[in-house]
Amino acid sequence: MGLGKKREFVDSLDLWFVDIMEFKNDSIFEISSIVRDSETGPTLGYTLVATSWYNLDGDTFKYYYSDALMHFYLPGQDDAVLYVPKAELKPVILDFFRKPEGVLTFSSDRRMFLLQPNCLIINEENDCVQFPVKEYIRVN
């Protein structure tokens, strides 16, 4: 499936936030989140890097990662930073209470894919919490 990028510009910060999914083989992909000052410019820093397991069955996409390198941004602190160099990411162990799952659809030319995560049911009395569709552009 190659490498896909989701780019989002945040006006108030004048920065680009880029989520990258790089599929290594038929069950492993690397996910990372980087920050840039232009859409395709050099990487300023990172917020996440993780190697993940995935399963694609038809259009049902499930993935899971437990070990990751992350940077936590804490708003309101005088010395808070949005991103750090990759070498300064900290190891964390993530404990998902569910394996993320959603629908993965490809454009007819396979240059773009959409990931629509399934909604989250917190309990039976509440509505399902919807997640936004993520659009990734294939770059290789």
Short mmCIF file of N, CA and C in Angstrom, two decimals:
data_model
loop_
_atom_site.label_atom_id
_atom_site.label_comp_id
_atom_site.label_asym_id
_atom_site.label_seq_id
_atom_site.Cartn_x
_atom_site.Cartn_y
_atom_site.Cartn_z
N MET A 1 0.82 -1.20 0.00
CA MET A 1 0.00 0.00 0.00
C MET A 1 0.86 1.25 0.00
N GLY A 2 2.15 1.13 0.35
CA GLY A 2 3.04 2.27 0.24
C GLY A 2 2.99 3.23 1.41
N LEU A 3 3.22 4.50 1.08
CA LEU A 3 3.31 5.53 2.11
C LEU A 3 2.24 6.58 1.84
N GLY A 4 1.43 6.87 2.87
CA GLY A 4 0.38 7.88 2.73
C GLY A 4 0.57 9.00 3.74
N LYS A 5 0.22 10.24 3.34
CA LYS A 5 0.37 11.39 4.23
C LYS A 5 -0.94 12.16 4.31
N LYS A 6 -1.27 12.56 5.52
CA LYS A 6 -2.42 13.44 5.77
C LYS A 6 -1.84 14.75 6.27
N ARG A 7 -2.02 15.81 5.48
CA ARG A 7 -1.45 17.12 5.81
C ARG A 7 -2.57 18.06 6.24
N GLU A 8 -2.31 18.80 7.33
CA GLU A 8 -3.30 19.77 7.82
C GLU A 8 -2.58 21.04 8.26
N PHE A 9 -3.02 22.17 7.73
CA PHE A 9 -2.44 23.46 8.08
C PHE A 9 -3.26 24.08 9.22
N VAL A 10 -2.57 24.57 10.26
CA VAL A 10 -3.22 25.23 11.38
C VAL A 10 -2.86 26.72 11.30
N ASP A 11 -3.84 27.52 10.89
CA ASP A 11 -3.63 28.96 10.69
C ASP A 11 -3.05 29.65 11.92
N SER A 12 -3.63 29.36 13.08
CA SER A 12 -3.24 30.08 14.29
C SER A 12 -1.79 29.82 14.69
N LEU A 13 -1.23 28.72 14.23
CA LEU A 13 0.16 28.38 14.55
C LEU A 13 1.10 28.57 13.36
N ASP A 14 0.52 28.75 12.17
CA ASP A 14 1.27 28.88 10.94
C ASP A 14 2.19 27.67 10.74
N LEU A 15 1.64 26.48 11.00
CA LEU A 15 2.39 25.24 10.90
C LEU A 15 1.55 24.17 10.19
N TRP A 16 2.24 23.24 9.57
CA TRP A 16 1.62 22.06 8.97
C TRP A 16 1.84 20.86 9.89
N PHE A 17 0.79 20.13 10.17
CA PHE A 17 0.85 18.89 10.93
C PHE A 17 0.60 17.75 9.95
N VAL A 18 1.53 16.79 9.90
CA VAL A 18 1.49 15.73 8.90
C VAL A 18 1.49 14.39 9.61
N ASP A 19 0.45 13.59 9.34
CA ASP A 19 0.40 12.21 9.82
C ASP A 19 0.81 11.31 8.67
N ILE A 20 1.71 10.38 8.96
CA ILE A 20 2.27 9.50 7.94
C ILE A 20 2.00 8.05 8.31
N MET A 21 1.49 7.29 7.34
CA MET A 21 1.34 5.85 7.50
C MET A 21 2.20 5.20 6.42
N GLU A 22 3.24 4.49 6.85
CA GLU A 22 4.14 3.81 5.92
C GLU A 22 3.99 2.31 6.09
N PHE A 23 3.37 1.68 5.10
CA PHE A 23 3.12 0.25 5.17
C PHE A 23 4.36 -0.51 4.75
N LYS A 24 4.88 -1.33 5.66
CA LYS A 24 6.14 -2.05 5.45
C LYS A 24 5.91 -3.39 4.76
N ASN A 25 4.87 -4.11 5.16
CA ASN A 25 4.54 -5.40 4.54
C ASN A 25 3.05 -5.65 4.75
N ASP A 26 2.63 -6.88 4.69
CA ASP A 26 1.20 -7.16 4.75
C ASP A 26 0.61 -7.17 6.17
N SER A 27 1.38 -6.78 7.18
CA SER A 27 0.81 -6.71 8.53
C SER A 27 1.47 -5.65 9.41
N ILE A 28 2.49 -4.98 8.94
CA ILE A 28 3.22 -3.99 9.75
C ILE A 28 3.22 -2.64 9.04
N PHE A 29 2.98 -1.57 9.80
CA PHE A 29 3.15 -0.23 9.27
C PHE A 29 3.71 0.67 10.36
N GLU A 30 4.37 1.73 9.92
CA GLU A 30 4.89 2.72 10.86
C GLU A 30 4.00 3.95 10.76
N ILE A 31 3.61 4.45 11.90
CA ILE A 31 2.80 5.66 11.97
C ILE A 31 3.65 6.74 12.63
N SER A 32 3.61 7.93 12.07
CA SER A 32 4.36 9.04 12.68
C SER A 32 3.59 10.33 12.45
N SER A 33 3.82 11.27 13.34
CA SER A 33 3.24 12.60 13.24
C SER A 33 4.38 13.60 13.32
N ILE A 34 4.45 14.45 12.29
CA ILE A 34 5.53 15.42 12.20
C ILE A 34 4.96 16.82 12.04
N VAL A 35 5.83 17.82 12.22
CA VAL A 35 5.44 19.22 12.08
C VAL A 35 6.39 19.87 11.08
N ARG A 36 5.80 20.71 10.19
CA ARG A 36 6.56 21.42 9.17
C ARG A 36 6.12 22.87 9.13
N ASP A 37 6.97 23.74 8.55
CA ASP A 37 6.53 25.13 8.37
C ASP A 37 6.01 25.38 6.97
N SER A 38 6.10 24.37 6.08
CA SER A 38 5.46 24.43 4.78
C SER A 38 4.93 23.03 4.46
N GLU A 39 4.02 22.96 3.50
CA GLU A 39 3.34 21.69 3.25
C GLU A 39 4.27 20.53 2.94
N THR A 40 5.30 20.78 2.16
CA THR A 40 6.22 19.71 1.79
C THR A 40 7.66 20.00 2.21
N GLY A 41 7.82 20.98 3.09
CA GLY A 41 9.15 21.38 3.52
C GLY A 41 9.79 20.40 4.48
N PRO A 42 10.95 20.76 4.99
CA PRO A 42 11.67 19.87 5.91
C PRO A 42 10.92 19.72 7.24
N THR A 43 11.17 18.61 7.89
CA THR A 43 10.54 18.31 9.18
C THR A 43 11.16 19.17 10.27
N LEU A 44 10.30 19.87 11.02
CA LEU A 44 10.76 20.66 12.15
C LEU A 44 10.90 19.80 13.40
N GLY A 45 10.01 18.83 13.55
CA GLY A 45 10.04 17.96 14.72
C GLY A 45 8.93 16.93 14.67
N TYR A 46 8.85 16.14 15.73
CA TYR A 46 7.95 15.00 15.81
C TYR A 46 7.06 15.09 17.05
N THR A 47 5.91 14.41 16.97
CA THR A 47 5.07 14.22 18.15
C THR A 47 4.83 12.73 18.43
N LEU A 48 5.02 11.88 17.40
CA LEU A 48 4.74 10.45 17.55
C LEU A 48 5.49 9.64 16.51
N VAL A 49 6.02 8.50 16.93
CA VAL A 49 6.55 7.47 16.03
C VAL A 49 6.21 6.13 16.67
N ALA A 50 5.60 5.23 15.88
CA ALA A 50 5.26 3.90 16.42
C ALA A 50 5.22 2.89 15.28
N THR A 51 5.69 1.70 15.56
CA THR A 51 5.52 0.58 14.65
C THR A 51 4.25 -0.13 15.06
N SER A 52 3.40 -0.42 14.08
CA SER A 52 2.07 -0.93 14.38
C SER A 52 1.76 -2.20 13.60
N TRP A 53 0.89 -2.98 14.17
CA TRP A 53 0.33 -4.15 13.50
C TRP A 53 -0.97 -3.72 12.86
N TYR A 54 -1.29 -4.27 11.69
CA TYR A 54 -2.59 -4.00 11.09
C TYR A 54 -3.12 -5.22 10.36
N ASN A 55 -4.43 -5.20 10.13
CA ASN A 55 -5.10 -6.23 9.36
C ASN A 55 -6.12 -5.53 8.47
N LEU A 56 -6.06 -5.80 7.19
CA LEU A 56 -7.04 -5.26 6.24
C LEU A 56 -7.80 -6.43 5.66
N ASP A 57 -9.09 -6.50 5.99
CA ASP A 57 -9.96 -7.58 5.53
C ASP A 57 -11.09 -6.92 4.74
N GLY A 58 -10.99 -6.99 3.42
CA GLY A 58 -11.93 -6.23 2.58
C GLY A 58 -11.64 -4.76 2.77
N ASP A 59 -12.62 -4.00 3.27
CA ASP A 59 -12.37 -2.59 3.57
C ASP A 59 -12.31 -2.32 5.07
N THR A 60 -12.31 -3.39 5.88
CA THR A 60 -12.21 -3.25 7.34
C THR A 60 -10.74 -3.21 7.74
N PHE A 61 -10.33 -2.10 8.33
CA PHE A 61 -8.95 -1.87 8.72
C PHE A 61 -8.87 -1.85 10.24
N LYS A 62 -8.07 -2.76 10.81
CA LYS A 62 -7.83 -2.80 12.25
C LYS A 62 -6.35 -2.60 12.47
N TYR A 63 -6.01 -1.85 13.52
CA TYR A 63 -4.60 -1.66 13.83
C TYR A 63 -4.40 -1.57 15.33
N TYR A 64 -3.14 -1.73 15.72
CA TYR A 64 -2.83 -1.72 17.14
C TYR A 64 -1.35 -1.43 17.32
N TYR A 65 -1.02 -0.59 18.27
CA TYR A 65 0.37 -0.43 18.69
C TYR A 65 0.37 -0.21 20.19
N SER A 66 1.36 -0.76 20.86
CA SER A 66 1.44 -0.62 22.31
C SER A 66 2.69 0.15 22.72
N ASP A 67 3.74 0.06 21.94
CA ASP A 67 4.97 0.79 22.23
C ASP A 67 5.09 1.94 21.24
N ALA A 68 5.37 3.11 21.75
CA ALA A 68 5.50 4.27 20.88
C ALA A 68 6.51 5.23 21.48
N LEU A 69 7.01 6.10 20.63
CA LEU A 69 7.81 7.24 21.06
C LEU A 69 6.94 8.46 20.86
N MET A 70 6.75 9.26 21.93
CA MET A 70 5.82 10.37 21.85
C MET A 70 6.37 11.62 22.53
N HIS A 71 5.79 12.74 22.14
CA HIS A 71 6.00 14.00 22.83
C HIS A 71 4.63 14.51 23.25
N PHE A 72 4.48 14.83 24.51
CA PHE A 72 3.21 15.33 25.02
C PHE A 72 3.28 16.85 25.15
N TYR A 73 2.39 17.50 24.45
CA TYR A 73 2.28 18.96 24.51
C TYR A 73 1.30 19.31 25.62
N LEU A 74 1.73 20.13 26.56
CA LEU A 74 0.88 20.56 27.66
C LEU A 74 0.61 22.05 27.53
N PRO A 75 -0.55 22.42 26.97
CA PRO A 75 -0.85 23.84 26.78
C PRO A 75 -0.88 24.59 28.11
N GLY A 76 -0.56 25.86 28.04
CA GLY A 76 -0.62 26.69 29.23
C GLY A 76 0.69 26.80 29.99
N GLN A 77 1.64 25.96 29.68
CA GLN A 77 2.95 26.05 30.33
C GLN A 77 3.82 27.04 29.56
N ASP A 78 4.57 27.84 30.27
CA ASP A 78 5.42 28.84 29.64
C ASP A 78 6.45 28.23 28.70
N ASP A 79 6.94 27.04 29.05
CA ASP A 79 7.98 26.42 28.24
C ASP A 79 7.44 25.28 27.36
N ALA A 80 6.12 25.23 27.15
CA ALA A 80 5.52 24.16 26.36
C ALA A 80 5.97 24.26 24.90
N VAL A 81 6.32 23.11 24.32
CA VAL A 81 6.70 23.05 22.92
C VAL A 81 5.77 22.05 22.22
N LEU A 82 5.45 22.34 20.96
CA LEU A 82 4.52 21.50 20.20
C LEU A 82 5.16 20.23 19.68
N TYR A 83 6.47 20.26 19.46
CA TYR A 83 7.16 19.14 18.84
C TYR A 83 8.62 19.14 19.31
N VAL A 84 9.28 18.00 19.09
CA VAL A 84 10.68 17.86 19.48
C VAL A 84 11.43 17.11 18.39
N PRO A 85 12.77 17.17 18.40
CA PRO A 85 13.53 16.31 17.48
C PRO A 85 13.21 14.84 17.76
N LYS A 86 13.31 14.01 16.75
CA LYS A 86 12.98 12.59 16.90
C LYS A 86 13.74 11.95 18.06
N ALA A 87 14.99 12.34 18.25
CA ALA A 87 15.82 11.77 19.32
C ALA A 87 15.31 12.12 20.71
N GLU A 88 14.45 13.13 20.82
CA GLU A 88 13.93 13.55 22.12
C GLU A 88 12.54 13.01 22.43
N LEU A 89 11.97 12.21 21.53
CA LEU A 89 10.69 11.57 21.84
C LEU A 89 10.89 10.59 23.00
N LYS A 90 9.88 10.44 23.81
CA LYS A 90 9.97 9.58 25.00
C LYS A 90 9.19 8.28 24.78
N PRO A 91 9.75 7.16 25.25
CA PRO A 91 9.01 5.89 25.10
C PRO A 91 7.80 5.87 26.02
N VAL A 92 6.70 5.38 25.48
CA VAL A 92 5.47 5.20 26.25
C VAL A 92 4.87 3.85 25.90
N ILE A 93 4.10 3.34 26.81
CA ILE A 93 3.32 2.12 26.57
C ILE A 93 1.87 2.53 26.54
N LEU A 94 1.21 2.24 25.42
CA LEU A 94 -0.19 2.59 25.25
C LEU A 94 -1.03 1.36 25.54
N ASP A 95 -2.10 1.56 26.25
CA ASP A 95 -3.00 0.46 26.57
C ASP A 95 -4.38 0.81 26.03
N PHE A 96 -4.62 0.44 24.77
CA PHE A 96 -5.93 0.67 24.18
C PHE A 96 -6.97 -0.21 24.87
N PHE A 97 -8.13 0.34 25.13
CA PHE A 97 -9.20 -0.47 25.69
C PHE A 97 -10.00 -1.13 24.57
N ARG A 98 -9.63 -0.81 23.34
CA ARG A 98 -10.19 -1.47 22.16
C ARG A 98 -9.19 -1.34 21.03
N LYS A 99 -9.21 -2.25 20.09
CA LYS A 99 -8.36 -2.12 18.92
C LYS A 99 -9.05 -1.18 17.95
N PRO A 100 -8.35 -0.10 17.55
CA PRO A 100 -8.97 0.82 16.59
C PRO A 100 -9.34 0.08 15.31
N GLU A 101 -10.51 0.41 14.80
CA GLU A 101 -11.03 -0.23 13.60
C GLU A 101 -11.80 0.79 12.80
N GLY A 102 -11.80 0.61 11.49
CA GLY A 102 -12.56 1.51 10.64
C GLY A 102 -12.63 0.99 9.23
N VAL A 103 -13.16 1.82 8.35
CA VAL A 103 -13.30 1.47 6.95
C VAL A 103 -12.22 2.21 6.16
N LEU A 104 -11.47 1.47 5.38
CA LEU A 104 -10.41 2.02 4.54
C LEU A 104 -10.84 1.87 3.09
N THR A 105 -10.96 2.99 2.39
CA THR A 105 -11.36 2.95 0.98
C THR A 105 -10.31 3.68 0.14
N PHE A 106 -10.09 3.15 -1.04
CA PHE A 106 -9.09 3.68 -1.96
C PHE A 106 -9.77 4.37 -3.13
N SER A 107 -9.13 5.42 -3.64
CA SER A 107 -9.61 6.03 -4.88
C SER A 107 -9.37 5.03 -6.01
N SER A 108 -10.03 5.26 -7.15
CA SER A 108 -9.92 4.32 -8.27
C SER A 108 -8.48 4.20 -8.78
N ASP A 109 -7.69 5.27 -8.68
CA ASP A 109 -6.30 5.20 -9.13
C ASP A 109 -5.33 4.81 -8.00
N ARG A 110 -5.89 4.57 -6.79
CA ARG A 110 -5.14 4.14 -5.60
C ARG A 110 -4.10 5.17 -5.15
N ARG A 111 -4.25 6.43 -5.56
CA ARG A 111 -3.34 7.51 -5.14
C ARG A 111 -3.79 8.15 -3.84
N MET A 112 -4.99 7.81 -3.37
CA MET A 112 -5.53 8.41 -2.15
C MET A 112 -6.35 7.34 -1.43
N PHE A 113 -6.31 7.40 -0.10
CA PHE A 113 -7.21 6.52 0.65
C PHE A 113 -7.83 7.29 1.80
N LEU A 114 -9.02 6.88 2.16
CA LEU A 114 -9.77 7.47 3.26
C LEU A 114 -9.89 6.46 4.38
N LEU A 115 -9.65 6.90 5.60
CA LEU A 115 -9.84 6.06 6.77
C LEU A 115 -10.95 6.67 7.61
N GLN A 116 -12.06 5.95 7.73
CA GLN A 116 -13.17 6.37 8.57
C GLN A 116 -13.20 5.47 9.79
N PRO A 117 -12.64 5.96 10.92
CA PRO A 117 -12.66 5.14 12.13
C PRO A 117 -14.09 4.88 12.58
N ASN A 118 -14.32 3.68 13.08
CA ASN A 118 -15.63 3.37 13.64
C ASN A 118 -15.89 4.28 14.83
N CYS A 119 -17.16 4.56 15.08
CA CYS A 119 -17.50 5.41 16.21
C CYS A 119 -17.21 4.67 17.52
N LEU A 120 -17.08 5.43 18.57
CA LEU A 120 -16.76 4.90 19.89
C LEU A 120 -18.02 4.87 20.75
N ILE A 121 -18.37 3.71 21.22
CA ILE A 121 -19.51 3.57 22.12
C ILE A 121 -18.96 3.52 23.55
N ILE A 122 -19.22 4.58 24.30
CA ILE A 122 -18.71 4.65 25.67
C ILE A 122 -19.58 3.81 26.60
N ASN A 123 -20.88 3.95 26.46
CA ASN A 123 -21.82 3.07 27.15
C ASN A 123 -23.13 3.06 26.37
N GLU A 124 -23.99 2.13 26.69
CA GLU A 124 -25.22 1.92 25.93
C GLU A 124 -26.17 3.11 25.98
N GLU A 125 -26.10 3.94 27.03
CA GLU A 125 -27.03 5.05 27.18
C GLU A 125 -26.64 6.28 26.35
N ASN A 126 -25.41 6.35 25.88
CA ASN A 126 -24.92 7.52 25.14
C ASN A 126 -24.82 7.23 23.65
N ASP A 127 -24.88 8.31 22.88
CA ASP A 127 -24.68 8.17 21.44
C ASP A 127 -23.24 7.78 21.16
N CYS A 128 -23.06 7.21 20.01
CA CYS A 128 -21.73 6.83 19.55
C CYS A 128 -20.94 8.08 19.21
N VAL A 129 -19.69 8.17 19.66
CA VAL A 129 -18.83 9.32 19.38
C VAL A 129 -18.18 9.11 18.01
N GLN A 130 -18.47 10.02 17.08
CA GLN A 130 -17.94 9.91 15.72
C GLN A 130 -16.54 10.51 15.63
N PHE A 131 -15.71 9.92 14.81
CA PHE A 131 -14.37 10.43 14.51
C PHE A 131 -14.37 10.96 13.08
N PRO A 132 -13.58 11.99 12.80
CA PRO A 132 -13.55 12.51 11.44
C PRO A 132 -12.86 11.55 10.47
N VAL A 133 -13.25 11.64 9.21
CA VAL A 133 -12.59 10.87 8.15
C VAL A 133 -11.19 11.46 7.96
N LYS A 134 -10.21 10.59 7.79
CA LYS A 134 -8.84 11.02 7.53
C LYS A 134 -8.50 10.69 6.09
N GLU A 135 -8.05 11.70 5.34
CA GLU A 135 -7.68 11.51 3.94
C GLU A 135 -6.16 11.50 3.81
N TYR A 136 -5.64 10.41 3.28
CA TYR A 136 -4.20 10.26 3.07
C TYR A 136 -3.92 10.25 1.58
N ILE A 137 -2.89 10.98 1.18
CA ILE A 137 -2.44 11.00 -0.20
C ILE A 137 -1.23 10.08 -0.30
N ARG A 138 -1.28 9.16 -1.24
CA ARG A 138 -0.17 8.22 -1.42
C ARG A 138 0.97 8.94 -2.11
N VAL A 139 2.16 8.82 -1.55
CA VAL A 139 3.32 9.53 -2.10
C VAL A 139 4.36 8.58 -2.69
N ASN A 140 4.15 7.28 -2.61
CA ASN A 140 5.03 6.34 -3.31
C ASN A 140 4.32 5.05 -3.60
#
